[in-house]
XYZ file of C-alpha atoms in Angstrom:
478
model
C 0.000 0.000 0.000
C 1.761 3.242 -1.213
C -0.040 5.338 1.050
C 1.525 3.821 4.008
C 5.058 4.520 5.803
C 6.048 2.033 8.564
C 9.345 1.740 10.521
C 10.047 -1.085 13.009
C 11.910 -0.524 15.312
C 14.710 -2.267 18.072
C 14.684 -4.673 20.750
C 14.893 -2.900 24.209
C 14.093 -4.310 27.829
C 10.745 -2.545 28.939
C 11.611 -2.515 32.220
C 14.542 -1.216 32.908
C 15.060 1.333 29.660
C 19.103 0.463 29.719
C 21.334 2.914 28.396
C 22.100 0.940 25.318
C 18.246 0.455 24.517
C 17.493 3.664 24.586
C 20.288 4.715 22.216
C 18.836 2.627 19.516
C 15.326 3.939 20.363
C 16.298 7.653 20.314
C 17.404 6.677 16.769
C 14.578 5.259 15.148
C 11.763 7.578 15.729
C 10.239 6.148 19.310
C 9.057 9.568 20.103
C 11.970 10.803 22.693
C 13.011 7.160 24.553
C 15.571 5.616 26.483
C 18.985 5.345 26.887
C 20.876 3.816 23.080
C 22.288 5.302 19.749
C 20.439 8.350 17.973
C 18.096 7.055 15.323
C 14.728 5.784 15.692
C 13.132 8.760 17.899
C 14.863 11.366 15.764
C 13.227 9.891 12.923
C 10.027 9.695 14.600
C 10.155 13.424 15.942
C 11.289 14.457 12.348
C 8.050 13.518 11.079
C 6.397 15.629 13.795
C 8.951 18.527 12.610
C 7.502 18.404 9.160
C 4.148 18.599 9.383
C 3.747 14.585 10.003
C 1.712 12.057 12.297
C 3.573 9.094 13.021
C 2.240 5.742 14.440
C 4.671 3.699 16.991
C 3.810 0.205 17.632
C 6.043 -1.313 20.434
C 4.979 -4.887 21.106
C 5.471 -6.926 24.835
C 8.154 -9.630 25.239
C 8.159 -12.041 22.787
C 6.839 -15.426 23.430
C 9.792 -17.618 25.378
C 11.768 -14.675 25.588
C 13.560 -12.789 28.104
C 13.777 -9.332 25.971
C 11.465 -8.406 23.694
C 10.369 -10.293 20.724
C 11.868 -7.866 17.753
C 10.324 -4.034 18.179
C 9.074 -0.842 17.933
C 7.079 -0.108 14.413
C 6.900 3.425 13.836
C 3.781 3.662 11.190
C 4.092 6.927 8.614
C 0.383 7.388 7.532
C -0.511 8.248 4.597
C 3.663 9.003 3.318
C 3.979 10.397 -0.082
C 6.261 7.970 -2.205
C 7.866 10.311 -3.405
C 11.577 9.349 -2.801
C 12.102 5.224 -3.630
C 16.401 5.638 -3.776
C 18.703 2.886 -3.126
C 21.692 3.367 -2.930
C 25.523 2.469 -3.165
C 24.854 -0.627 -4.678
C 21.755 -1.352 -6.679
C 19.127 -3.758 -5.502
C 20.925 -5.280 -2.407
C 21.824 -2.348 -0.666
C 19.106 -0.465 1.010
C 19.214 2.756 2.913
C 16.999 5.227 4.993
C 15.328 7.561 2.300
C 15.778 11.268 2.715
C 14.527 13.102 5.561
C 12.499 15.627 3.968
C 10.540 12.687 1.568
C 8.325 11.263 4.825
C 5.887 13.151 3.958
C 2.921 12.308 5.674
C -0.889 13.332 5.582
C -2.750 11.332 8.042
C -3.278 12.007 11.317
C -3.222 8.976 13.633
C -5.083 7.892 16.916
C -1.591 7.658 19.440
C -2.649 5.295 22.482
C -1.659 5.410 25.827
C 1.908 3.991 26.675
C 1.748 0.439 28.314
C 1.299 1.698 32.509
C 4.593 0.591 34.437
C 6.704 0.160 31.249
C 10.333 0.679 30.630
C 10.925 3.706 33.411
C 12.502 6.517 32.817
C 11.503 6.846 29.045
C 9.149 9.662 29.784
C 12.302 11.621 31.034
C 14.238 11.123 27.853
C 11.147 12.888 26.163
C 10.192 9.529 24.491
C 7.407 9.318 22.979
C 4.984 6.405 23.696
C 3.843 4.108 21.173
C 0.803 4.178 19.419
C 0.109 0.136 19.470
C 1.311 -2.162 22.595
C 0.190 -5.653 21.468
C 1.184 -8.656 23.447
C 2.379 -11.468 21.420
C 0.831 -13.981 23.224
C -1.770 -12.447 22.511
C -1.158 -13.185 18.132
C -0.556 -16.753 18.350
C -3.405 -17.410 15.616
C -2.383 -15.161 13.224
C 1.651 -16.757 13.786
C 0.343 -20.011 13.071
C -2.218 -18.815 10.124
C 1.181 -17.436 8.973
C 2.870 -20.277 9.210
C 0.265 -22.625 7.581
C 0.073 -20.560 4.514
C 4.307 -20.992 4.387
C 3.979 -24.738 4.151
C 0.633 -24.154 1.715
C 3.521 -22.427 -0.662
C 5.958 -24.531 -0.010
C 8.381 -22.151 1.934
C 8.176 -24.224 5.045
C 7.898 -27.842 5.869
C 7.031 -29.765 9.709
C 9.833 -32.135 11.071
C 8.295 -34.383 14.144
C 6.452 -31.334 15.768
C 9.262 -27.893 14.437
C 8.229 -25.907 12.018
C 11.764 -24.343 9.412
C 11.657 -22.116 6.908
C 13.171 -23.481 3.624
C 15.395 -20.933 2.622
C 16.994 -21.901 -0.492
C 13.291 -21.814 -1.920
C 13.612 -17.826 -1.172
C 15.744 -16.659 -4.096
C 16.922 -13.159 -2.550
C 17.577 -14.520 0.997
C 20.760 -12.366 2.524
C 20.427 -9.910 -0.313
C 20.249 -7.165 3.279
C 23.508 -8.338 5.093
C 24.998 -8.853 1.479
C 25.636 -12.598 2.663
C 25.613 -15.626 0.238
C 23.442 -18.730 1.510
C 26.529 -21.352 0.227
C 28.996 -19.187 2.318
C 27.253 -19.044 5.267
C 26.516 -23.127 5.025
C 30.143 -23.126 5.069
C 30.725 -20.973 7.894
C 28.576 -23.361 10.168
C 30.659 -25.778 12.537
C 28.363 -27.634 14.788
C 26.356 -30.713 13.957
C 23.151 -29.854 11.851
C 19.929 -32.066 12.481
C 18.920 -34.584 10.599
C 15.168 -32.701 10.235
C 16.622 -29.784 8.453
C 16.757 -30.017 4.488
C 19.598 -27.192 5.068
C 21.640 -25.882 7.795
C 20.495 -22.512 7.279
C 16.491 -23.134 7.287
C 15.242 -21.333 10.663
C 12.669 -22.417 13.038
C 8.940 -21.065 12.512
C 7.617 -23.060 14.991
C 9.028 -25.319 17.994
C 7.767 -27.983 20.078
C 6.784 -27.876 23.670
C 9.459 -28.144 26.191
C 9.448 -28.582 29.998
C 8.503 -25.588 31.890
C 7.828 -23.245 28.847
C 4.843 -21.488 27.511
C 2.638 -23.952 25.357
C -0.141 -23.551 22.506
C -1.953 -25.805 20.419
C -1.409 -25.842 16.577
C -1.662 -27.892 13.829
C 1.875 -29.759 14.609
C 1.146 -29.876 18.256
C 1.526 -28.076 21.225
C 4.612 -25.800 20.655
C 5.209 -22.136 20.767
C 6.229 -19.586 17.190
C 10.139 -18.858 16.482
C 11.174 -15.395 17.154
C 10.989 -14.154 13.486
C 7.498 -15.235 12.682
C 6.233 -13.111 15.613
C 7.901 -9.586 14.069
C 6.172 -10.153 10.810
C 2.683 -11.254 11.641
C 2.138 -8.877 14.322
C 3.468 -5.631 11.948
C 1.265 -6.651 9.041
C -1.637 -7.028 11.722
C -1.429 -3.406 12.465
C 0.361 -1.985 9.156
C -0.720 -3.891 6.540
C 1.321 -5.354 3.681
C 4.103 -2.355 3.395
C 6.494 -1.165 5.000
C 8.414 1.559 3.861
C 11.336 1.710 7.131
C 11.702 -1.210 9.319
C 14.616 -0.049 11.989
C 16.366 -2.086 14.752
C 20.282 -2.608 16.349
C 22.922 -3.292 13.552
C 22.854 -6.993 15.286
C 19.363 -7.523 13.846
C 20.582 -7.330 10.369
C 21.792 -10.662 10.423
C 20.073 -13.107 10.874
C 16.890 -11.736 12.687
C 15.972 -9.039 9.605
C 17.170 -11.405 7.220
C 14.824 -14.177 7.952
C 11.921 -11.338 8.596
C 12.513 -10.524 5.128
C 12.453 -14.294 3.541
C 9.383 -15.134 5.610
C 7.187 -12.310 5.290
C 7.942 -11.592 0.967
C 7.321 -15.317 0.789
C 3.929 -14.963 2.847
C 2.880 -12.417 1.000
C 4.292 -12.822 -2.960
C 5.586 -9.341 -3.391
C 8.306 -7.023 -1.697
C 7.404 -6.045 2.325
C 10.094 -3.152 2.951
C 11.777 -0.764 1.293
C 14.338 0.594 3.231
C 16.498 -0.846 6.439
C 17.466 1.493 9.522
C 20.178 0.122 11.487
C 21.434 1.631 14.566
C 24.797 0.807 15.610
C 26.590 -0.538 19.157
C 26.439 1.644 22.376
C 29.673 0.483 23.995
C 31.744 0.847 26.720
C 35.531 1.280 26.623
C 35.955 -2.123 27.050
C 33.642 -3.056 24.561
C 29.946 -3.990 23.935
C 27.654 -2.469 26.312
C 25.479 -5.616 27.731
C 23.281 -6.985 30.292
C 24.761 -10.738 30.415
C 28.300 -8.515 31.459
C 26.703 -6.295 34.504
C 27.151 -3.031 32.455
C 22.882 -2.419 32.107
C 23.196 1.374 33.347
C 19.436 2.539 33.419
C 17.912 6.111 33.030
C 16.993 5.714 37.171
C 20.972 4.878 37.584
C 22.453 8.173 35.888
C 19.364 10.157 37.950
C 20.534 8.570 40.782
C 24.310 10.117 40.135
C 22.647 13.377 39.598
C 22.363 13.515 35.910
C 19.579 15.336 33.942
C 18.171 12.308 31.401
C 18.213 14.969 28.600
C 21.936 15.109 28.887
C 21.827 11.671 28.078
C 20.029 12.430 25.118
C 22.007 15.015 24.211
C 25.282 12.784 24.446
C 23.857 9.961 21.843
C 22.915 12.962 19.183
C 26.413 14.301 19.282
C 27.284 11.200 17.252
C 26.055 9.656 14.389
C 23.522 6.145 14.585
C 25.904 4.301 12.136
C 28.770 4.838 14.379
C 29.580 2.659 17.520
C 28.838 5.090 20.590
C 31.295 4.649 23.350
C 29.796 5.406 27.201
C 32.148 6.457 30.343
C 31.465 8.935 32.703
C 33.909 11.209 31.337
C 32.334 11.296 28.388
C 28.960 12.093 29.945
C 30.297 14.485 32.295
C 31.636 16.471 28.738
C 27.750 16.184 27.480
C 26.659 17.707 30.864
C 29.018 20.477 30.467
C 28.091 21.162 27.366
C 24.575 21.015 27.543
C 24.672 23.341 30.830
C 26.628 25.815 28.596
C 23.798 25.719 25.833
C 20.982 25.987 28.505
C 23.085 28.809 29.713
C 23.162 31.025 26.416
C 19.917 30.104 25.667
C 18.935 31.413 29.429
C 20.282 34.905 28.186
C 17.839 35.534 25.424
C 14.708 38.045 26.463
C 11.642 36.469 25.331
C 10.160 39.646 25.988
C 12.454 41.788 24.033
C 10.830 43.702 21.309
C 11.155 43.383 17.693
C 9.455 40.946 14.647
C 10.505 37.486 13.871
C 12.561 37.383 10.860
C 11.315 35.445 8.950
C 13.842 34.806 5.939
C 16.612 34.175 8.405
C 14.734 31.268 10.587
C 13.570 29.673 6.885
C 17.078 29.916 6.001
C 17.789 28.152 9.346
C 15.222 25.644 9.316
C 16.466 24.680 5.284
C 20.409 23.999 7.085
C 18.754 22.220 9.878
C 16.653 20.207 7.256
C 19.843 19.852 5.173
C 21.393 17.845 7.896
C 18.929 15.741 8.849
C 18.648 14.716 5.152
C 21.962 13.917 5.469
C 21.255 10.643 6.556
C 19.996 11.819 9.958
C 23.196 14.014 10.861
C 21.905 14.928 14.370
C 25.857 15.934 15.235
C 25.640 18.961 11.990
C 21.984 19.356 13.661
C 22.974 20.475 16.642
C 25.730 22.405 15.373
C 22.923 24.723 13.658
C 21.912 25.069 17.243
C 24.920 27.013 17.986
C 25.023 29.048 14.587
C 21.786 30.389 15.642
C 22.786 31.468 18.625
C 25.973 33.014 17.365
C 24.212 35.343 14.833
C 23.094 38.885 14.959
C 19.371 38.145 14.650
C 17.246 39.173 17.668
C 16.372 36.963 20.387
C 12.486 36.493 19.362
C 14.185 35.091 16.061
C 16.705 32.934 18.016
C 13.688 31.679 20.079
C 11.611 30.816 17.063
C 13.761 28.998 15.706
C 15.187 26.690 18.794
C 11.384 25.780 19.356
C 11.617 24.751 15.708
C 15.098 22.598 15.559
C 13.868 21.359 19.124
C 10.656 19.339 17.894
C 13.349 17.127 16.500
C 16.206 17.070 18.631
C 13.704 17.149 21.903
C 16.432 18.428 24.004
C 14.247 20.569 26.313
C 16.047 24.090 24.880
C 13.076 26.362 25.725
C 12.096 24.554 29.060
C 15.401 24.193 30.632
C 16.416 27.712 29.445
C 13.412 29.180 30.879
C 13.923 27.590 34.263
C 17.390 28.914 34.150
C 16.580 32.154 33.041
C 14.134 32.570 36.391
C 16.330 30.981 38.399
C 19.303 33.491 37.216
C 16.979 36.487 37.810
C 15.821 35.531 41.174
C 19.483 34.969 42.152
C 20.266 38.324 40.907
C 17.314 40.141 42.916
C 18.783 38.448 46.018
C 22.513 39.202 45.256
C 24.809 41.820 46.635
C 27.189 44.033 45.150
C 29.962 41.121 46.611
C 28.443 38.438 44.956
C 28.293 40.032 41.870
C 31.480 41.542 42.121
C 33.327 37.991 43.159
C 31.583 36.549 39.720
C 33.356 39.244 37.674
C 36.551 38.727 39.206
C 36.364 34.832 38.622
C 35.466 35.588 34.813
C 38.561 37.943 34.553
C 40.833 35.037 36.255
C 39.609 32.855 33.532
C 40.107 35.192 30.891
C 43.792 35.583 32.034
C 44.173 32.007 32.015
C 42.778 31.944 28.546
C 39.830 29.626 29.685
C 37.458 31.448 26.933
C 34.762 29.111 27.779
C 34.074 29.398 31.848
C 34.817 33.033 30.769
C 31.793 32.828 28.437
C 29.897 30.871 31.141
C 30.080 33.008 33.723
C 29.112 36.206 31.082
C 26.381 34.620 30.016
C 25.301 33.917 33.665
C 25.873 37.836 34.437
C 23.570 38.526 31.379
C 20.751 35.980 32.613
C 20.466 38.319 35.842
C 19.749 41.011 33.898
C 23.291 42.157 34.560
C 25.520 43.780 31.921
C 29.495 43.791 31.947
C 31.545 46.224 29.543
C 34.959 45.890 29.273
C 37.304 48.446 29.619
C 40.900 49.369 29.637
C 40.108 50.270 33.471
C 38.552 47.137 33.765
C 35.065 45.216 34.163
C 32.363 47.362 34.852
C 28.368 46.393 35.311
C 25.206 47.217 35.642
């Protein structure tokens, strides 16, 4: 269906929204989410920048499984297909479409997020999905699925397991650029005797001791982890996708299978582009659960960071780079971010003059320019700073941070405004001394050449409604 724009999104734990989760999800377009790689949620929000309603469907734990199933779906209604590029490589190699091309006309009913879910999402300004459906709860359309597989001849039963045949799928690892015969040969433990081929998956396994059963037409068994992704996205998105997202992991095999199953369900192509979000690691390497390294959203609160500066941390790099965590690095995001929150504190929202208008389109076209650029949040942000660093007034500086900030959903306006009446009612209680003792430190720094905390503490002068001139005499203010 043309009219329709889709993205799936990654696997994340819903409850404990881990720091590497939520960098995938603040990727693909889940609204503003927890803590992973940028991708998904900047994709989502772009929509919203545009003009756009956007659709999220984030399913429950898959059946059997300890994380969840495979993912977010991010629906696009009513996207203009406009833009159908591919990239780099013909046929096989498929990439995220331009930003400016999800064009959307629909608006869409957004549900309520699932109660209790993945904490600390909320404070990430994550958005909450539109769908929440259980798969447990889609058992009889997996198995429907699955009958219709072995109908076609995709799929054959083996003493109670269900595999997919993939040889019979002509284009199978066409996405991870992977040849069926090479991977065969890759494999080096024993293959069953039920499998016609080592590299058929599983649509369907049997029952085992002390896991969750149901009954189907090979017996009492429970779906494979693919089947589950396709069945319960076409249940609530129909037939196309145009963006199905998830960790660079899920490219192989996960995505690949997805693929092979679902365009040999249906007869004709299912997505037409593939968003993969790269690792969030730590110094020492992958960032995972299995190693104790599952920081959470509560954790960083808990050592007195602001969520957002999480946020801001993952945008600063791209989603198809690795992302590498330590403190240090966070505590360079914090600083940053205070310093932005800072300048932004100085503006007047109340001083007089127009908005100009040709400057914030020509803004908004560079801030559109990036994010066509393959979602180049880093260049994004930097058009943050260009704004501020111009000669426009501050009602057009203003305008134009709410703009950039439907994206980047980075708080700019509300954490600036809190500053900004915190700074003033710091400055109504000051004394000369205090005030004094500020402009001192500032010249200190400037002597030491520390142009920044020099900057910083200006900026925090200006916020009280203070101003400092420099002289040949010296500082003087106001």
């Amino acid at each position: 269906m043309q009219g329709t724009q889709t993205v799936a999104l990654g696997v994340f734990d819903h409850h404990h929204a881990g720091v590497g989760h939520v960098h995938t999800h603040l990727n693909d377009g889940g609204g503003h989410q927890c803590i992973q790689p940028p991708g998904l949620e900047i994709l989502h929000d772009g929509g919203f920048f545009l003009g756009f309603q956007l659709a999220v469907h984030q399913p429950h734990p898959a059946v059997g499984q300890q994380r969840l199933g495979n993912v977010l779906v991010v629906g696009l209604d009513g996207v203009q297909p406009a833009v159908r590029h591919i990239l780099d490589g013909g046929a096989d190699q498929i990439h995220l479409p331009p930003f400016v091309d999800l064009a959307v006309q629909k608006a869409v009913q957004v549900l309520p997020p699932l109660a209790g879910d993945a904490p600390g999402l909320d404070r990430l300004n994550i958005e909450p999905a539109t769908h929440n459906p259980k798969a447990t709860e889609e058992i009889d359309g997996m198995i429907a699925m699955i009958s219709t597989l072995i109908e076609k001849g995709y799929a054959y039963e083996k003493n109670g397991t269900v595999y997919f045949r993939t040889r019979k799928f002509k284009n199978y690892g066409q996405l991870s650029k992977k040849n069926l015969d090479d991977m065969r040969a890759g494999i080096r433990i024993a293959v069953s005797d039920e499998k016609e081929d080592a590299m058929d998956f599983v649509l369907w396994k049997p029952k085992k001791e002390g896991e969750p059963a149901w009954v189907s037409p090979w017996g009492e068994g429970r779906p494979g982890w693919h089947i589950e992704c396709s069945c319960i996205s076409m249940k609530y998105f129909g037939e196309d996708l145009d963006i199905h997202c998830g960790g660079i992991d899920n490219a192989f095999p996960h995505h690949t299978n997805e693929i092979a199953q679902s365009e040999a369900f249906l007869g004709h192509p299912w997505c037409r582009y593939w968003f993969h979000v790269h690792h969030l690691n730590t110094e020492s390497g992958k960032m995972s659960k299995s190693k104790g390294e599952f920081l959470t959203v509560t954790l960083l609160e808990e050592k007195g960071y602001d969520p957002l500066v999480y946020r801001f941390f993952c945008l600063q790099s791209h989603y198809r780079r690795n992302l590498v965590f330590s403190y240090e690095n966070l505590d360079n995001a914090a600083a940053a971010y205070g310093k932005l929150i800072a300048r932004i504190a100085a503006l007047d929202p109340e001083q007089p003059g127009p908005v100009d208008e040709e400057a914030l389109s020509a803004w908004r076209a560079r801030f559109e320019q990036a994010m066509d650029g393959d979602l180049n949040t880093s260049l994004a942000i930097t058009a943050l700073y260009d704004v501020l660093k111009s000669k426009a007034n501050d009602a057009t500086k203003l305008s134009a941070l709410e703009n950039f900030d439907q994206v980047l959903g980075l708080g700019l306006l509300e954490h600036g405004d809190r500053q900004r009446q915190a700074d003033r009612k710091a400055a109504q209680e000051a004394c000369d001394p205090e005030i004094d003792a500020l402009i001192r430190q500032r010249a200190e720094a400037k002597r030491a050449k520390n142009w920044a905390e020099a900057d910083r503490i200006r900026d925090v002068l200006n916020a009280r409604g203070i101003t400092i001139i420099d002289t040949p005499q010296g500082t003087k203010w106001s």
